[in-house]
Coordinates of C-alpha atoms in Angstrom, one line a residue:
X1 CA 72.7 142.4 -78.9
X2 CA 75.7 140.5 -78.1
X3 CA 79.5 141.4 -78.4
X4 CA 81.8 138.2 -77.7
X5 CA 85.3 137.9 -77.7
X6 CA 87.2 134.3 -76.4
X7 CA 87.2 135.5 -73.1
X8 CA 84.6 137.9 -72.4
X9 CA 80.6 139.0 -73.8
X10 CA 78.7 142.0 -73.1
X11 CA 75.1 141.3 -73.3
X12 CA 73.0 144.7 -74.2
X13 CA 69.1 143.8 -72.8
X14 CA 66.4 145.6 -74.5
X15 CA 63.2 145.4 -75.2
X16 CA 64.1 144.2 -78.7
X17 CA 66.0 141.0 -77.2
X18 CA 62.9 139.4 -75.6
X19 CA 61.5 139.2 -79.2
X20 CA 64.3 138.0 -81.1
X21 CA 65.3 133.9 -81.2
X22 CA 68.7 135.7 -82.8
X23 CA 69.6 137.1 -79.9
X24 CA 68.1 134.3 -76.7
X25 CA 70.1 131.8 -79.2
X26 CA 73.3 133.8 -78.8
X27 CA 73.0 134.1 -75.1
X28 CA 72.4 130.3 -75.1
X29 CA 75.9 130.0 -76.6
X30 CA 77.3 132.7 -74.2
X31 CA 76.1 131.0 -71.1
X32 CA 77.5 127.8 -72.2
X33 CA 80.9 129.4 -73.0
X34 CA 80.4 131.0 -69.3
X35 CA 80.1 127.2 -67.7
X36 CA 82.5 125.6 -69.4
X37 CA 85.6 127.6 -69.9
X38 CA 87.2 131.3 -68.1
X39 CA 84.3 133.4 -69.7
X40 CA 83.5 136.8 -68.3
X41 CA 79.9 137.6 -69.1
X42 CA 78.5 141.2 -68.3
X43 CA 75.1 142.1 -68.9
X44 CA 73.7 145.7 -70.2
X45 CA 70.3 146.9 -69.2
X46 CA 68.9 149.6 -71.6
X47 CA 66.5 151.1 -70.9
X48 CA 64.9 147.8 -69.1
X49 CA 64.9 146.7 -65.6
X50 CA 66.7 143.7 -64.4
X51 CA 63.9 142.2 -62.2
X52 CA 61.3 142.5 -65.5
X53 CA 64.2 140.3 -67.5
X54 CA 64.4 138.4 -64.6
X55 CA 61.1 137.4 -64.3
X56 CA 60.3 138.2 -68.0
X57 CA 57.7 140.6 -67.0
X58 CA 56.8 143.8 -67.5
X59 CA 58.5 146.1 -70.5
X60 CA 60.4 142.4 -70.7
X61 CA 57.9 140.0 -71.1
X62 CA 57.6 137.2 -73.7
X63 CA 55.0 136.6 -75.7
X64 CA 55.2 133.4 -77.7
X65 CA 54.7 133.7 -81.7
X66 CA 53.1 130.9 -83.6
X67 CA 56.9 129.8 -85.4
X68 CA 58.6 126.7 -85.6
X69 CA 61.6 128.4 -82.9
X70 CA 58.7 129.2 -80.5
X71 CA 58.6 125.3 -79.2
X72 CA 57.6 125.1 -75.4
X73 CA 61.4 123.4 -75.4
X74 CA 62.7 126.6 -76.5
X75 CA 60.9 129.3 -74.5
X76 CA 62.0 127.7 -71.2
X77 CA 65.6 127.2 -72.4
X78 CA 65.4 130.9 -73.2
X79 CA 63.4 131.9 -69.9
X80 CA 65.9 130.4 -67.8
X81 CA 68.7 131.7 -69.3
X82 CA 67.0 135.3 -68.7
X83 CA 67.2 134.4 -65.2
X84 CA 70.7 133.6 -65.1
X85 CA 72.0 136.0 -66.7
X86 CA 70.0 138.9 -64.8
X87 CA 71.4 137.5 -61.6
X88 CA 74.4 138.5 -63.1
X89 CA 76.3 141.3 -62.0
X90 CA 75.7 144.3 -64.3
X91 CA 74.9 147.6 -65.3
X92 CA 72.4 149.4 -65.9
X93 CA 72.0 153.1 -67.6
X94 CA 71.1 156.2 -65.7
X95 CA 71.9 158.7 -66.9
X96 CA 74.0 159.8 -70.2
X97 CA 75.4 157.0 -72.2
X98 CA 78.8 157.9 -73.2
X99 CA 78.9 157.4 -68.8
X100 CA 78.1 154.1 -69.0
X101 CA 80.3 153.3 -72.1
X102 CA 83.3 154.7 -69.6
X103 CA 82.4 152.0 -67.2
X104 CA 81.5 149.6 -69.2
X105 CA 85.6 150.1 -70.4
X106 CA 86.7 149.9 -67.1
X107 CA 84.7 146.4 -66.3
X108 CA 86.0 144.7 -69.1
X109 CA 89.6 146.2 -69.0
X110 CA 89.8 145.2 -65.5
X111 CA 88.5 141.6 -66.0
X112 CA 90.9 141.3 -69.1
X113 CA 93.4 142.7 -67.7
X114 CA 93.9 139.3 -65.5
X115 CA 96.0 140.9 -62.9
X116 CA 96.6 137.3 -61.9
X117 CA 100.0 136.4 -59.4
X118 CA 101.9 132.9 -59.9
X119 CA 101.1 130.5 -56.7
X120 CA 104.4 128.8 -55.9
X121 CA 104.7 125.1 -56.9
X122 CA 103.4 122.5 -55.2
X123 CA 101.4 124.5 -53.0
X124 CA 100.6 122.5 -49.5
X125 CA 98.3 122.5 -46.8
X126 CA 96.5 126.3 -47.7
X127 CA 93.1 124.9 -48.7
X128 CA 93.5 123.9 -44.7
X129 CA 94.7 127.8 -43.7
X130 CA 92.2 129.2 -46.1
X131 CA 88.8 127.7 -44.4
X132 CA 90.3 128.8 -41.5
X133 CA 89.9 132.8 -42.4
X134 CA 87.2 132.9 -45.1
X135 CA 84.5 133.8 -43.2
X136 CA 86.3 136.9 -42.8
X137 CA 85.5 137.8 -46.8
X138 CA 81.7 137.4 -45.5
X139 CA 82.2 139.3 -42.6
X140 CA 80.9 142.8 -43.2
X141 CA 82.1 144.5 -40.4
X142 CA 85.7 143.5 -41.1
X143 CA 87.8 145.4 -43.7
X144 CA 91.2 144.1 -42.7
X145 CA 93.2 140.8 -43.1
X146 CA 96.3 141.0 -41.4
X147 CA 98.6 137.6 -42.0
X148 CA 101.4 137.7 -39.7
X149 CA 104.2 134.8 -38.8
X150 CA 108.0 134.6 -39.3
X151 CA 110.1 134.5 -42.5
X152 CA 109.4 131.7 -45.1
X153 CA 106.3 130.8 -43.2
X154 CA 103.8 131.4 -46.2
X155 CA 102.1 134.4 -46.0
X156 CA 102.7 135.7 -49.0
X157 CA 101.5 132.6 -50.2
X158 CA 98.2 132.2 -48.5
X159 CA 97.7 136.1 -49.5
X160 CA 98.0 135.1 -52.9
X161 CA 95.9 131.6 -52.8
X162 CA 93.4 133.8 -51.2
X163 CA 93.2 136.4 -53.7
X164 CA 93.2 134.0 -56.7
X165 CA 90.1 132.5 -55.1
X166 CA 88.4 135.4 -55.0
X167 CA 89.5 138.4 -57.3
X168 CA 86.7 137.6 -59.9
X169 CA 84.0 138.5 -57.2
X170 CA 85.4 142.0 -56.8
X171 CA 85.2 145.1 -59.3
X172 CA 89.0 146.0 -59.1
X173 CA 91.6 144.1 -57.6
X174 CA 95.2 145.1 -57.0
X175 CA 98.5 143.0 -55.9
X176 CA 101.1 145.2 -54.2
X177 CA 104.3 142.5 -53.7
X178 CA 107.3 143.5 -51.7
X179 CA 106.3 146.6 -50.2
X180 CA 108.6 146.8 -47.6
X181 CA 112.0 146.6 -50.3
X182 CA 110.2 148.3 -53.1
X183 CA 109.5 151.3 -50.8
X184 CA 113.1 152.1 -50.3
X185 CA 113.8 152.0 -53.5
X186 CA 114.3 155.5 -55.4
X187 CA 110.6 157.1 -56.0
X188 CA 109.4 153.4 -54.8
X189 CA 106.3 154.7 -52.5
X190 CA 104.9 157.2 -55.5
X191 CA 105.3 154.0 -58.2
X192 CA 103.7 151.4 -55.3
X193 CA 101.2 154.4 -55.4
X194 CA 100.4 154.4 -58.9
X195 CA 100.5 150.9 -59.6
X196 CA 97.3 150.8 -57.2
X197 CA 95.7 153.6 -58.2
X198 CA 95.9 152.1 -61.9
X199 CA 94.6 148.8 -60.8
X200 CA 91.7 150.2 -58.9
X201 CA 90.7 152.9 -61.2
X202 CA 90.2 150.0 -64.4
X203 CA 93.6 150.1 -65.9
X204 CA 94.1 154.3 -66.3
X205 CA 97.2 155.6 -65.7
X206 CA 97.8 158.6 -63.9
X207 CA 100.9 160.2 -62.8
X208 CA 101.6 161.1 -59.2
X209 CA 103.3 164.1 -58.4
X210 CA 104.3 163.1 -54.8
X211 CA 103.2 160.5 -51.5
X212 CA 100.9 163.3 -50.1
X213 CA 98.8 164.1 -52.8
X214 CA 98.9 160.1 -54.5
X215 CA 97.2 159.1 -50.7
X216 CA 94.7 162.0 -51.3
X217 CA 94.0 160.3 -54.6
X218 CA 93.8 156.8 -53.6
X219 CA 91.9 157.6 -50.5
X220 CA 89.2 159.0 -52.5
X221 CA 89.1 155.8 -55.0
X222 CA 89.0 153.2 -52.2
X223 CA 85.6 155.2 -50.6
X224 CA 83.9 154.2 -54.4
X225 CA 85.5 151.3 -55.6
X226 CA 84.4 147.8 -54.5
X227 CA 87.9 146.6 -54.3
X228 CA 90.6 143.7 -52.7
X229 CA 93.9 144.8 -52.5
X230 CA 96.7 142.9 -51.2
X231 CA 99.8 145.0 -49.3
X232 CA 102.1 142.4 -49.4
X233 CA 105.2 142.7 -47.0
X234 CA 104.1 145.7 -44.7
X235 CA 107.2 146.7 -42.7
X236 CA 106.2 150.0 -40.9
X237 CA 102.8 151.8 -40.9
X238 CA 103.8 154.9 -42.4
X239 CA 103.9 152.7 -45.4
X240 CA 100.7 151.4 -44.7
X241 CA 99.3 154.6 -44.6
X242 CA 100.8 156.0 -47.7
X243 CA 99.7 154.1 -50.2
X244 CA 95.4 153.5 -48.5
X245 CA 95.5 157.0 -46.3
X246 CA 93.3 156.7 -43.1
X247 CA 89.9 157.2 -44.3
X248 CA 86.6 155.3 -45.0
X249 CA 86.7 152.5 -47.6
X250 CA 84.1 151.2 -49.1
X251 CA 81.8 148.8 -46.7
X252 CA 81.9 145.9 -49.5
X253 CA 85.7 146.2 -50.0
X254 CA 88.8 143.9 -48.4
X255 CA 91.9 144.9 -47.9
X256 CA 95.0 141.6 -46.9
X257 CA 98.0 142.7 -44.9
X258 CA 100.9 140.1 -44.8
X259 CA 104.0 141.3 -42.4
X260 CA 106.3 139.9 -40.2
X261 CA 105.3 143.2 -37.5
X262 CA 102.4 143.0 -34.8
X263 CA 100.1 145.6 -36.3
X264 CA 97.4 145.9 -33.3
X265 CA 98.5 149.5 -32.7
X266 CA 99.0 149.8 -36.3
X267 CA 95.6 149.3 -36.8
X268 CA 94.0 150.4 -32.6
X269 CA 94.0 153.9 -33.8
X270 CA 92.4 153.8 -36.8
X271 CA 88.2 153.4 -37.4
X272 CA 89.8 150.4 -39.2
X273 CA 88.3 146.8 -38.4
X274 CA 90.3 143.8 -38.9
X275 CA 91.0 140.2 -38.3
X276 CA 94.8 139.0 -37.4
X277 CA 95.6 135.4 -38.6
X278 CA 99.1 134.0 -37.5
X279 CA 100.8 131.9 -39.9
X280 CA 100.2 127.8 -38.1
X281 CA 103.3 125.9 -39.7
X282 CA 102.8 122.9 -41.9
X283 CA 102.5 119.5 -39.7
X284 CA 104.6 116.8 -40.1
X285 CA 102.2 115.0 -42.9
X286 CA 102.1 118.6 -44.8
X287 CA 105.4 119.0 -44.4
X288 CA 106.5 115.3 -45.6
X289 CA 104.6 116.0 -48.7
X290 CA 106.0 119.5 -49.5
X291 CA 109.4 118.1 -48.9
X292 CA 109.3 115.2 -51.1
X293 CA 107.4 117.0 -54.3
X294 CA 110.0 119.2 -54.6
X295 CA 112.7 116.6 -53.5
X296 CA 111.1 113.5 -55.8
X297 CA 108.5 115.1 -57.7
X298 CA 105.8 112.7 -55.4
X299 CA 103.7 113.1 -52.5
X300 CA 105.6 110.3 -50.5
X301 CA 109.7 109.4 -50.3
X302 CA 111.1 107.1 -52.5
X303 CA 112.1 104.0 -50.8
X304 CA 115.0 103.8 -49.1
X305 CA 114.8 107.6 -48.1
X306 CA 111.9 107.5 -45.7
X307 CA 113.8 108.0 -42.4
X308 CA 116.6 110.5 -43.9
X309 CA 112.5 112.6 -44.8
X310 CA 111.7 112.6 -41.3
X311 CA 115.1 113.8 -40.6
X312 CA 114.5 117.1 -42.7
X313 CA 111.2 117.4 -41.8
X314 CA 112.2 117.4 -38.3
X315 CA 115.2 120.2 -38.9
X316 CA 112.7 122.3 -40.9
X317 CA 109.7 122.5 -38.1
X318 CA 106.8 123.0 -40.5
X319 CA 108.5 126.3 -42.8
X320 CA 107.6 125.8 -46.1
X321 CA 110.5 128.2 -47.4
X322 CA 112.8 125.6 -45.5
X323 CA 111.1 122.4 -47.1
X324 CA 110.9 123.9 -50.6
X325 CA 114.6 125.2 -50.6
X326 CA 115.8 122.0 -48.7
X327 CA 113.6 119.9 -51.1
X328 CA 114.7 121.2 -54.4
X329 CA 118.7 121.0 -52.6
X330 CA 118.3 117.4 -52.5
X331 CA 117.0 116.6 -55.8
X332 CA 119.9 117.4 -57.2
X333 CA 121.8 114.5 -54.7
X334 CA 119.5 111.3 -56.0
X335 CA 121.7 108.8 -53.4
X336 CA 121.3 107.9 -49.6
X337 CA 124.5 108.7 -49.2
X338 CA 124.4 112.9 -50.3
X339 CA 121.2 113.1 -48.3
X340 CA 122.8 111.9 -45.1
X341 CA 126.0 113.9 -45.8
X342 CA 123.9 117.1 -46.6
X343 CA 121.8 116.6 -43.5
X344 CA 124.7 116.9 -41.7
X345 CA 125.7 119.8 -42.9
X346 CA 122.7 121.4 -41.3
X347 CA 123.7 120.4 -38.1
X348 CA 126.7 123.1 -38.7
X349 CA 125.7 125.5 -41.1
X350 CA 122.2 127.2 -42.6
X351 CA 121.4 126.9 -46.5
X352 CA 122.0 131.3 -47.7
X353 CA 118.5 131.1 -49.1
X354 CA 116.8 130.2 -46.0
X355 CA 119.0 132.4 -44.0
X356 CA 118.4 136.0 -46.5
X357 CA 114.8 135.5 -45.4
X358 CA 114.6 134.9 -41.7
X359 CA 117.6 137.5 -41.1
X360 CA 115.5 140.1 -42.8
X361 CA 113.3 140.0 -39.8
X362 CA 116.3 140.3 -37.9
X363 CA 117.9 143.5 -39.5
X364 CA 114.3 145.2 -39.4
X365 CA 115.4 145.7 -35.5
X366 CA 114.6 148.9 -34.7
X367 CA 117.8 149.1 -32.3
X368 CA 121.2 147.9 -31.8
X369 CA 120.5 146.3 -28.6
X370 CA 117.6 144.6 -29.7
X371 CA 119.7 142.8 -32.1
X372 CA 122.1 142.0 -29.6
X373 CA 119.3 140.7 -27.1
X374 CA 118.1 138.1 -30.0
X375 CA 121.4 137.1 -30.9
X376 CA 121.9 136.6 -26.9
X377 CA 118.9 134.6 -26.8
X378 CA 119.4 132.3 -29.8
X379 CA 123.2 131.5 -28.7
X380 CA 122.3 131.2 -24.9
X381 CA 118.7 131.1 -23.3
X382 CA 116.5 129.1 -25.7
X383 CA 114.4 127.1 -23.0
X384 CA 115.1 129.0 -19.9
X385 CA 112.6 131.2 -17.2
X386 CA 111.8 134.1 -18.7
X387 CA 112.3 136.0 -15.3
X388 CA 115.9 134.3 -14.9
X389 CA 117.0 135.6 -18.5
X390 CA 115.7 138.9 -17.7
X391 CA 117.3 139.2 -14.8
X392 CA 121.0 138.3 -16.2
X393 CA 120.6 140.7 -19.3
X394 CA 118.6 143.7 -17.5
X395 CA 119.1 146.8 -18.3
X396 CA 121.9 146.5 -20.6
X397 CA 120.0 145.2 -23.1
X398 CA 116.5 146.8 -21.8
X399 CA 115.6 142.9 -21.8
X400 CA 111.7 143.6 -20.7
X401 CA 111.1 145.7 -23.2
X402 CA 113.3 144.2 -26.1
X403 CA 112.0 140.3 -25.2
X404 CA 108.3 142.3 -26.0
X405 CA 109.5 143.5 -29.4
X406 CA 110.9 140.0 -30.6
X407 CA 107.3 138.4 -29.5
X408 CA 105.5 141.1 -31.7
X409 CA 108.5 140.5 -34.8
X410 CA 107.6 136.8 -34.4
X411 CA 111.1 136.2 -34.1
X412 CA 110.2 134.7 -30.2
X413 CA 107.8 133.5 -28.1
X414 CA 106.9 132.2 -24.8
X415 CA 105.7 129.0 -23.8
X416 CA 102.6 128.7 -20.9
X417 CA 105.1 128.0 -17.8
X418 CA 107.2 131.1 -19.1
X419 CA 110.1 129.2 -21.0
X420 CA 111.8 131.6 -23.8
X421 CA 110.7 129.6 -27.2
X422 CA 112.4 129.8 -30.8
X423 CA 112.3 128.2 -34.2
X424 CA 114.8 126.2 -34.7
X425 CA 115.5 127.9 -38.0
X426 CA 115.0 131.1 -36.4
X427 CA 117.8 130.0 -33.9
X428 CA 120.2 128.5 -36.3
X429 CA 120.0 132.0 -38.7
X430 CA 121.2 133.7 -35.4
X431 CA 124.0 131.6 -34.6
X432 CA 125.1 131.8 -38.5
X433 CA 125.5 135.8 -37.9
X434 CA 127.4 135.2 -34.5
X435 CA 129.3 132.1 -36.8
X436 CA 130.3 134.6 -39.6
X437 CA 132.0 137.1 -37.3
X438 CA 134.8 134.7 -37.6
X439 CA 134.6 131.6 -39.9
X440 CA 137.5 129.6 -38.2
X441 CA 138.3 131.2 -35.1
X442 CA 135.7 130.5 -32.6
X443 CA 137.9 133.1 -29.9
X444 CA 137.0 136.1 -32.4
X445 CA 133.3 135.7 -32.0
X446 CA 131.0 137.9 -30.0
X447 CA 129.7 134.3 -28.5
X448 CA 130.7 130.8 -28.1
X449 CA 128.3 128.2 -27.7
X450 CA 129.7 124.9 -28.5
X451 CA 130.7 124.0 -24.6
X452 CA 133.8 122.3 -26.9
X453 CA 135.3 125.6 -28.0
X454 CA 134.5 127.3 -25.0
X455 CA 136.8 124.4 -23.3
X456 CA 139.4 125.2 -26.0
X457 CA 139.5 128.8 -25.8
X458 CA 139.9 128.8 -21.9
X459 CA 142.6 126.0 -22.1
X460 CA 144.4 127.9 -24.5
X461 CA 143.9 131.1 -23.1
X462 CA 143.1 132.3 -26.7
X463 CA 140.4 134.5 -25.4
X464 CA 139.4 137.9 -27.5
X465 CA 138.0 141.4 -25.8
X466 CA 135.8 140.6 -29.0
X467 CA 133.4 137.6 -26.3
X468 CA 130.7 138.4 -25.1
X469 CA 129.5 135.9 -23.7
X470 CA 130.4 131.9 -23.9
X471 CA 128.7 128.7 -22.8
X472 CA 130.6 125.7 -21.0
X473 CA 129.4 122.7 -19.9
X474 CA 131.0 122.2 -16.2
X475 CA 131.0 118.3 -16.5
X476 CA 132.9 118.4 -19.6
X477 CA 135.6 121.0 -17.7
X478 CA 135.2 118.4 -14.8
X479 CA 135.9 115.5 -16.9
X480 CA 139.0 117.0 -18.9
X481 CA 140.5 118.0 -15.5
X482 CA 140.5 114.5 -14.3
X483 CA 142.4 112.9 -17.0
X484 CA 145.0 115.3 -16.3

């Protein structure tokens, strides 16, 4: 028997199946519907076994009738789609039937049920990032994908393009977006909780009475459920361990970390295997495209705006968030002339959008003088010896250690002859924080580095107990004192 609907069939195989040209017609049909459109086919098999419908042997085997349907056309239209569809995966009963009618349920509800996420538009260059990492979902011995990289650099994303190529392979699948807000939200943890358990347990509900017992429960799910899961936006691991536990899962199930933290000692003490991947940024081809879909609503610039492209795609350094916010920005200016003007902007100021995200990273600091050491950095020591900055800024801002925590927040790194490295993006969202201390008095700032304000601010004498720190370049003090 056969049970269709426009989007899924459940195929009963019985004994009575390999004897009716009813029935091999039908699953003709359902198999057709399976190749050309979104059709979710799951087979039954009652009281037969899969390898006899396979191989249509056994309890299953055909024996050809002298009809007009029996044609040797026919039989091996119907034999092979036997063989397809009992390569299938399915079920099979053991045990009591109202069992198997409960998973059967569960299958279709969770296959139904879609539980799809929306890709950003104009997605570019994860097909590239993807072949990178999926021999990871073949890897056996590897539970864990962990995505890590700085604000806005697509992890989310490449979470999501990975789990959208792959969700139909797995029995339950679960997307868990925004952990890191959601969880300090009132109750968030227990509803995070529960949304999981839900989506891994084929769409039941069940209410959690509190975090201790709802890891208890999902623990115990994840050791029977082949399952991916995505935990979007980690931010500490107690979250990570609330919502999986620490505990077996099962061997056939993957579970995708995105975060913005190192997790190695997250993840060190555990039994837990896993894989890192840090974000790469788009190049400049990727980024030219990204840039100009969401800009022109083309792969390439419109002519005329070719150089004023590179010029963005050079102030954006490969961060999609950047391209896509700057891109959408300037389709709204359709002339040469509000491009250039908007570009310079840039030079002075950071679009709020693109600054919200990278300063989250930023206010996820665990301490005060952290904060202060990266706002230090991004005003002052970009490009400079690691030892030298280390030296100016030790111990009162415990530089070793601090400079170690910025590395593992992505929010710095070094380069191979030691120099102190930063996006530019990263940078600029720093010196906006310092910037909106005081909009248009440079002297109220906690740091001054424009060497032409510094110059003013000494010249004056308008200096503040509120400076820090300033910058000032000596030739330009050497030069202003000459004309004098």
């Amino acid at each position: 028997n056969a049970i269709k609907s426009s989007r899924a069939s459940i195929v009963v195989l019985s004994r009575y199946y390999a004897t009716s040209t009813w029935c091999l017609d039908e699953l003709l049909l359902i198999l057709q519907q399976r190749r050309d459109t979104d059709h979710f086919v799951l087979p039954i098999f009652y009281g037969v076994e899969p390898t006899y419908v396979r191989k249509q042997t056994g309890s299953f085997a055909i024996n050809v009738k002298p009809c007009s349907r029996w044609t040797d056309h026919n039989v091996k239209q119907w034999k092979k789609a036997l063989t397809e569809v009992a390569d299938l995966s399915g079920e099979v009963l053991s045990g009591p039937e109202t069992r198997l009618l409960k998973k059967i349920v569960d299958v279709i509800y969770n296959k139904l049920d879609g539980k799809k996420v929306r890709l950003p538009q104009h997605v570019t260059g994860m097909t590239t990032r993807y072949n990178e990492i999926n021999s990871w979902l073949d890897e056996g011995s590897l539970e864990f994908l962990v995505i890590c990289g700085m604000g806005g650099s697509g992890k989310t994303t490449l979470a999501k393009y990975i789990y959208e190529s792959n969700r139909k392979s797995f029995e339950y699948v679960s997307f868990l977006e925004d952990i890191g807000d959601r969880s300090k939200e009132s109750n968030g943890l227990v509803k995070l909780q529960e949304q999981l358990l839900k989506d891994i347990s084929g769409g039941k509900k069940r209410k959690i009475p509190g975090v201790a017992r709802g890891t208890c429960m999902i623990e115990e799910a994840l050791q029977r459920k082949r399952t991916l899961i995505v935990l979007d936006d980690i931010c500490e691991r107690v979250q990570l361990v609330n919502l999986i536990g620490e505990g077996e899962i099962n061997s056939q199930s993957k579970i995708i970390i995105t975060t913005r933290e190192s997790t190695d000692e997250w993840l060190d003490s555990s039994s837990w295997r896993f894989q890192r991947y840090e974000m790469t940024l788009l190049n400049d081809d990727e980024s030219s495209e990204l840039l100009c879909r969401h800009a022109f609503g083309s792969k390439k610039p419109v002519a005329g705006f070719e150089e004023l492209v590179l010029h963005a795609v050079h102030y954006c350094e490969g961060n999609p968030l950047a391209l896509e916010v700057l891109g959408s920005s300037m389709s709204k200016n359709s002339t040469i002339d509000c491009w250039r003007s908007q570009l310079n902007l840039l030079e002075r100021d950071i679009h709020s959008r693109i600054q919200s995200v990278l300063e989250k990273s930023y206010m996820l600091l665990p301490y005060n003088s952290e904060k202060e050491l990266f706002l230090h950095i991004a005003c002052f020591f970009i490009g400079m010896d690691m030892d030298y900055v280390v030296k100016i800024l030790e111990p009162e801002y415990s530089a070793i250690s601090g400079i170690k925590t910025l590395i593992n927040r992505c929010l710095l790194s070094i380069s191979p002859n030691k120099k102190l490295m930063m996006h530019r993006l990263l940078q600029e969202m720093g010196k906006n924080i310092v910037r909106q201390e005081s909009i248009n008095f440079p002297a109220k700032r906690s740091r001054v580095w424009l060497s032409s304000e510094s110059y003013q601010i000494l010249k004056k004498g308008k200096g503040s107990k509120t400076v820090e720190g300033l910058a000032l370049d000596m030739k330009m003090f050497k030069e202003n004192s000459a004309l004098k």
